[in-house]
JSON list of C-alpha atoms in Angstrom, two decimals:
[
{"chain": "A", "resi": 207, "resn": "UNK", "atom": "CA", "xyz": [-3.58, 23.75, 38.82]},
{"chain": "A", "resi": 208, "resn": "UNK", "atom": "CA", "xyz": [-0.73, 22.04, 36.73]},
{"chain": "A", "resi": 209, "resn": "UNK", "atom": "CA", "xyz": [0.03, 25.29, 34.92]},
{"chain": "A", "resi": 210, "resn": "UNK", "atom": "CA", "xyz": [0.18, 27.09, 38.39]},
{"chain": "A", "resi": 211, "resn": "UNK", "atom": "CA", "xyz": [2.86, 24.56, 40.03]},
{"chain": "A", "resi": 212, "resn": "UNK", "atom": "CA", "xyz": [5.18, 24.42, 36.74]},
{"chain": "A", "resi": 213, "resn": "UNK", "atom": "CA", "xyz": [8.40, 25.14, 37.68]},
{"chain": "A", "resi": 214, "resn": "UNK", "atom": "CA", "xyz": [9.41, 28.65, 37.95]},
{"chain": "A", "resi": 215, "resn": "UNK", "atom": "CA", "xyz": [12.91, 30.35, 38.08]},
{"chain": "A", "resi": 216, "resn": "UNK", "atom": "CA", "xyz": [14.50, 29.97, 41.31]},
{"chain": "A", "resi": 217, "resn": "UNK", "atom": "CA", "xyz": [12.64, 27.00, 42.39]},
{"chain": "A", "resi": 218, "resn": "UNK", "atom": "CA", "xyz": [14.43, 23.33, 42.38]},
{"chain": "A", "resi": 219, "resn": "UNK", "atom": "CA", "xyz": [12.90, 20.92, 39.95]},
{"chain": "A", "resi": 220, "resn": "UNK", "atom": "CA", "xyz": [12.17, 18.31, 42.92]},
{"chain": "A", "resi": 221, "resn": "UNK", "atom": "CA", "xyz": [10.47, 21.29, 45.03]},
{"chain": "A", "resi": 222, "resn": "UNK", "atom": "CA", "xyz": [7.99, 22.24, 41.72]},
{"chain": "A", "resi": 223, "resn": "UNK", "atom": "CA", "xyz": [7.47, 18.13, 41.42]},
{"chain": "A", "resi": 224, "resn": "UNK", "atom": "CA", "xyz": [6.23, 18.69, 45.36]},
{"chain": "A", "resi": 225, "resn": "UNK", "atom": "CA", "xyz": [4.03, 21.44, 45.03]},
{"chain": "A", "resi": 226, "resn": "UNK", "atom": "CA", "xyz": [2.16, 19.57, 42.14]},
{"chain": "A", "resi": 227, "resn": "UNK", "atom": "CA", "xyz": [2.05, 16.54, 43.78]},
{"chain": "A", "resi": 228, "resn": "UNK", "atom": "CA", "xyz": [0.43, 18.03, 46.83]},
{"chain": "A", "resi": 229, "resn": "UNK", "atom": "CA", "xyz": [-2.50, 20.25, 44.50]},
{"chain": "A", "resi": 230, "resn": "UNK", "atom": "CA", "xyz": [-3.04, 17.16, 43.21]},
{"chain": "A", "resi": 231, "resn": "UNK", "atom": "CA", "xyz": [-3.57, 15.54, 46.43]},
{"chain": "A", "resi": 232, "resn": "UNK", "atom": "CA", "xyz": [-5.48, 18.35, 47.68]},
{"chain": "A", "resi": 233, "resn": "UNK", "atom": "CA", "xyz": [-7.88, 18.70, 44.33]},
{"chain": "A", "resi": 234, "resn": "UNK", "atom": "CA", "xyz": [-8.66, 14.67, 44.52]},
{"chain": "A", "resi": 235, "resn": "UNK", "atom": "CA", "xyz": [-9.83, 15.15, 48.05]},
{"chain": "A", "resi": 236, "resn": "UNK", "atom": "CA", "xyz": [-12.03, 18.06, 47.27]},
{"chain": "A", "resi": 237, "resn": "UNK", "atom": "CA", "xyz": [-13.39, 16.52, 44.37]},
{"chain": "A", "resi": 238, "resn": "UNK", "atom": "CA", "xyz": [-17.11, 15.56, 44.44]},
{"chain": "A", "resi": 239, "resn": "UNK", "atom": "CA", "xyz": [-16.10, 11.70, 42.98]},
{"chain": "A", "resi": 240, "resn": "UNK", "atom": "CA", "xyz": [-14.62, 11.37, 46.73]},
{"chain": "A", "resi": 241, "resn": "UNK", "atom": "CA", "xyz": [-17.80, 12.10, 48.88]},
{"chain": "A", "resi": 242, "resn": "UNK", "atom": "CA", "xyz": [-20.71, 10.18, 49.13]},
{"chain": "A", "resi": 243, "resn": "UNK", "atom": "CA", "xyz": [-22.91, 13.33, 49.13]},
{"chain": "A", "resi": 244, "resn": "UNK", "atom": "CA", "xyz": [-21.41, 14.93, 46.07]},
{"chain": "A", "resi": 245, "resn": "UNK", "atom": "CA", "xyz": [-21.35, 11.65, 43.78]},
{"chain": "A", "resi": 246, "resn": "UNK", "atom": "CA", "xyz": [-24.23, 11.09, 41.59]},
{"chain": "A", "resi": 247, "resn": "UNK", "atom": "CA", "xyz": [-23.18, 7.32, 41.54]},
{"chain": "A", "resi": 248, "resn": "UNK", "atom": "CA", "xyz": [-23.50, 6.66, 44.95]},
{"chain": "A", "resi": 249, "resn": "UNK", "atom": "CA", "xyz": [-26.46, 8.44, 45.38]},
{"chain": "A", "resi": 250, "resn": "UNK", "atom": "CA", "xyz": [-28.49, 6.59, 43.04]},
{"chain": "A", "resi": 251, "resn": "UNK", "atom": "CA", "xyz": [-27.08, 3.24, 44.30]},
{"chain": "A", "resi": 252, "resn": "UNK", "atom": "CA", "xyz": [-28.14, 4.74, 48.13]},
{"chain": "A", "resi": 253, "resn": "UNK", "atom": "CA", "xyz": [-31.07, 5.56, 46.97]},
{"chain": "A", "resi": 254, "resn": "UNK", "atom": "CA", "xyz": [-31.72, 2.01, 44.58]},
{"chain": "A", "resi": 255, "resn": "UNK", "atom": "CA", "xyz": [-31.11, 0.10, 48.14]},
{"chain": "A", "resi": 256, "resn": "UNK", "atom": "CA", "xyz": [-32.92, 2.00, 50.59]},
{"chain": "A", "resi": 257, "resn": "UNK", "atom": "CA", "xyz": [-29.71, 3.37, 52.17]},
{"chain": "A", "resi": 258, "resn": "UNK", "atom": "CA", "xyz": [-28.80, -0.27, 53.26]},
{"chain": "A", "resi": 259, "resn": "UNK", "atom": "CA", "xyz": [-24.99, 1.02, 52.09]},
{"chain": "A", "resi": 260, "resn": "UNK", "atom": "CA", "xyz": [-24.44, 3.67, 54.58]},
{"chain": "A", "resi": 261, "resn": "UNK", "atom": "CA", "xyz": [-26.57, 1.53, 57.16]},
{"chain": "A", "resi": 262, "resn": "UNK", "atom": "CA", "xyz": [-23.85, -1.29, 56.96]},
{"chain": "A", "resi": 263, "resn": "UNK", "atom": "CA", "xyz": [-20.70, 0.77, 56.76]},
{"chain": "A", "resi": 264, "resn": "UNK", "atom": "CA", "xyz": [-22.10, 2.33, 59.67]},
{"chain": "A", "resi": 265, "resn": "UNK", "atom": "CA", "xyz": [-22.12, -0.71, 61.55]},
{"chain": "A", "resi": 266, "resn": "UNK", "atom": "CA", "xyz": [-18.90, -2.47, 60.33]},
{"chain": "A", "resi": 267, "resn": "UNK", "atom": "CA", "xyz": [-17.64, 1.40, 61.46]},
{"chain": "A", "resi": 268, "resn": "UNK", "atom": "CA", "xyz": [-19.05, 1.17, 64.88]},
{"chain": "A", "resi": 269, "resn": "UNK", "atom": "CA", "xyz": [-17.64, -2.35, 65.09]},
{"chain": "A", "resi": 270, "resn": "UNK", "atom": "CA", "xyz": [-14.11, -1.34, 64.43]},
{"chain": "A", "resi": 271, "resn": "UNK", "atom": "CA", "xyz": [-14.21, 1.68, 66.54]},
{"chain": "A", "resi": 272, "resn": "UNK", "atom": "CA", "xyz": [-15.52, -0.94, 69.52]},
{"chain": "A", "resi": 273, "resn": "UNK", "atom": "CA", "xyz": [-12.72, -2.84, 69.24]},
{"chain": "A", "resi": 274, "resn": "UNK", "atom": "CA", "xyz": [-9.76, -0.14, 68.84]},
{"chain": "A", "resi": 275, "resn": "UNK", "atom": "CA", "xyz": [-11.32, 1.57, 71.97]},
{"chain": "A", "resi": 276, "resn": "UNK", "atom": "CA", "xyz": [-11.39, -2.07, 73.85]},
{"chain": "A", "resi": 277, "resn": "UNK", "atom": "CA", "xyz": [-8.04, -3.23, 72.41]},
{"chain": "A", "resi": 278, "resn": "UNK", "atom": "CA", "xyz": [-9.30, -6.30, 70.72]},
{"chain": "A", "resi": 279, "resn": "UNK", "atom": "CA", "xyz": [-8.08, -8.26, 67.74]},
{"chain": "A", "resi": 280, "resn": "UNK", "atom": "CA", "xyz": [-9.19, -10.73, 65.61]},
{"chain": "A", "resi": 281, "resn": "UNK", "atom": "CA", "xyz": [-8.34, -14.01, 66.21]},
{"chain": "A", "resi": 282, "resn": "UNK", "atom": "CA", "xyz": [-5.47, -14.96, 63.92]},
{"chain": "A", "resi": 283, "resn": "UNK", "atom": "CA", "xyz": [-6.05, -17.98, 61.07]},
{"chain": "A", "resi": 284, "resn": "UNK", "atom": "CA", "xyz": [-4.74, -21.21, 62.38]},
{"chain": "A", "resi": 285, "resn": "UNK", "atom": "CA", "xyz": [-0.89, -21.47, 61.87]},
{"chain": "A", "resi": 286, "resn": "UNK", "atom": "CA", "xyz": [-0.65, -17.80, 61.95]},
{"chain": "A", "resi": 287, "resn": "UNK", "atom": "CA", "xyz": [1.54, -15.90, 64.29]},
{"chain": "A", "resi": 288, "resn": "UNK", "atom": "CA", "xyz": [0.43, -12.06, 64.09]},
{"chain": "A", "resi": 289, "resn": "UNK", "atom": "CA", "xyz": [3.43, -9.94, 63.93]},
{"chain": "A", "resi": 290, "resn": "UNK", "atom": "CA", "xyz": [5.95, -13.01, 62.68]},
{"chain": "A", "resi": 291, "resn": "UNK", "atom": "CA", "xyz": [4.66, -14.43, 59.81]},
{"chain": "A", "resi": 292, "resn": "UNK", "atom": "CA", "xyz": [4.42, -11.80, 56.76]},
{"chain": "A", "resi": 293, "resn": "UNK", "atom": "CA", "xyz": [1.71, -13.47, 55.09]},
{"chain": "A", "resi": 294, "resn": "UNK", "atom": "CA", "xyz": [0.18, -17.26, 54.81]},
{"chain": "A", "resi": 295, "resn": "UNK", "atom": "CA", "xyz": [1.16, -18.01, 50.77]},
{"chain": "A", "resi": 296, "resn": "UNK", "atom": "CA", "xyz": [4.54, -19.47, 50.78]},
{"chain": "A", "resi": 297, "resn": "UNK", "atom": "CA", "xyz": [6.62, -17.18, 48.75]},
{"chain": "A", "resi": 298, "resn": "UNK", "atom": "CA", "xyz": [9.99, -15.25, 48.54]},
{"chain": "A", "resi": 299, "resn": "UNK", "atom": "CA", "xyz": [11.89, -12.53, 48.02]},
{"chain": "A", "resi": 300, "resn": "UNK", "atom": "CA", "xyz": [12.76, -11.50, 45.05]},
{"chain": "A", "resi": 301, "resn": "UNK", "atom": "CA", "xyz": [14.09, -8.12, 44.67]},
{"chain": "A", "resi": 302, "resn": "UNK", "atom": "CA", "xyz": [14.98, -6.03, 47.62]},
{"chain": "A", "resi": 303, "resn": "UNK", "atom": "CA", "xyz": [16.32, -2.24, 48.06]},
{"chain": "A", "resi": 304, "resn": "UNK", "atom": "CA", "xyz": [15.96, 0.16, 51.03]},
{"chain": "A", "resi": 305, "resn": "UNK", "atom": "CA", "xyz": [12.28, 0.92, 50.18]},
{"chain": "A", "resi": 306, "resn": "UNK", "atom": "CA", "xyz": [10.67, -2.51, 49.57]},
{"chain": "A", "resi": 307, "resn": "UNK", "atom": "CA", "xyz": [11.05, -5.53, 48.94]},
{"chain": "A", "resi": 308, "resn": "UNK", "atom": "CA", "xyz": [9.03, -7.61, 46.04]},
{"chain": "A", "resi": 309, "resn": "UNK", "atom": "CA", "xyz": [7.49, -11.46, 46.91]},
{"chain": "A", "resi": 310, "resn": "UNK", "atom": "CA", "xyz": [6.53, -13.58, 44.21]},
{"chain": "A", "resi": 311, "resn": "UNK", "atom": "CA", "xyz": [4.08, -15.45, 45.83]},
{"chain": "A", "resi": 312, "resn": "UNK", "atom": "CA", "xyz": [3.68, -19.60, 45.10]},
{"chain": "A", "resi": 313, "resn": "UNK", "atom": "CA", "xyz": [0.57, -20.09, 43.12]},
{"chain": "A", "resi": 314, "resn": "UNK", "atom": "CA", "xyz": [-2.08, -21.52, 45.09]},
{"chain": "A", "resi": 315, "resn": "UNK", "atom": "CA", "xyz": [-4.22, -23.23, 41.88]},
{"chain": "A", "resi": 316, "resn": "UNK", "atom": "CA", "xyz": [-3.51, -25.52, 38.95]},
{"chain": "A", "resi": 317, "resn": "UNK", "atom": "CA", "xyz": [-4.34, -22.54, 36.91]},
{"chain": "A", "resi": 318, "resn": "UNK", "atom": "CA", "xyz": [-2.99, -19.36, 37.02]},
{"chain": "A", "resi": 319, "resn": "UNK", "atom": "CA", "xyz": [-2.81, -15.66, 35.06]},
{"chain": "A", "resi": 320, "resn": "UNK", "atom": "CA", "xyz": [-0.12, -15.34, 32.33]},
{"chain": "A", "resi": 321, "resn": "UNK", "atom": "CA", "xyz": [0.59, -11.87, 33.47]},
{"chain": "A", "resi": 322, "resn": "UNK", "atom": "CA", "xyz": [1.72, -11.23, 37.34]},
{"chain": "A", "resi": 323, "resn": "UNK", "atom": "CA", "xyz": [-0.11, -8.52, 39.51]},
{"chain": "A", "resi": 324, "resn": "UNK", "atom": "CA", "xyz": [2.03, -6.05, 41.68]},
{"chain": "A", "resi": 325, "resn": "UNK", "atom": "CA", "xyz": [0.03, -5.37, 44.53]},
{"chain": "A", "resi": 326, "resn": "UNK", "atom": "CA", "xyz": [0.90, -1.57, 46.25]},
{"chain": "A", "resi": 327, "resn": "UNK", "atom": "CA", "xyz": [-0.09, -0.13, 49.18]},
{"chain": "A", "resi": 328, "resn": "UNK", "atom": "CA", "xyz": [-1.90, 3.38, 49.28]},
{"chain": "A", "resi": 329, "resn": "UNK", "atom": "CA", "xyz": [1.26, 4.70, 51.53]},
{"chain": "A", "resi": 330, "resn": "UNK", "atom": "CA", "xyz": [3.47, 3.29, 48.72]},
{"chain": "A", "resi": 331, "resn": "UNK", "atom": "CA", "xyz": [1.94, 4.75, 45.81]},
{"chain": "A", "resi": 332, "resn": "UNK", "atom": "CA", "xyz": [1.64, 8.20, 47.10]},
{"chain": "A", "resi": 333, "resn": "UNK", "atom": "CA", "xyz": [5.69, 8.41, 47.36]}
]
């Protein structure tokens, strides 16, 4: 699939770059690794627990579904304003451009890594 979405003459650079980015899209969600019915992994852990996998997800499924339908939320932690405050862990800002913007969170332990974590989004990383 690379070799069919190199870039050919005529075609932008950034439109080629497209193309391959969205075979590759469409190739991870057709590959077996992604469903539960195709991946040897999961099927021998289904299997190991008696199904009690699918049986939950099922459930917390159902529950979620209940909820969107009814317009419930959860009930906010205390001291948290849903929709104001951007997250609990005092932090701040710092780096900002019209895409994102980068917190460096407060650490919230005596002890802490050496080396910092960036933590992305799924919508982020696919741009």
């Amino acid at each position: 699939m690379d070799h069919a979405t190199e870039p050919t003459r005529g075609l932008r650079p950034e439109d080629a770059d497209r193309t391959r980015f969205l075979a590759r899209q469409t190739l991870d969600v057709l590959s077996p690794s992604n469903s539960p019915l195709l991946n040897p992994e999961i099927i021998e852990e289904t299997v190991r627990i008696l199904g009690r996998n699918l049986t939950g997800q099922a459930a917390h499924f159902a529950h979620d579904a209940l909820k969107t339908m009814t317009g419930q939320r959860d009930p906010a932690p205390e001291g948290y304003r849903i929709g104001e405050d951007p997250a609990c862990t005092p932090g701040q800002v710092i780096f900002r451009n019209d895409l994102m913007e980068l917190i460096q969170y407060a650490p919230q332990t005596p002890q802490v890594q050496t080396r910092p974590i960036l933590i992305a989004p799924a919508c982020i990383m696919k741009h």
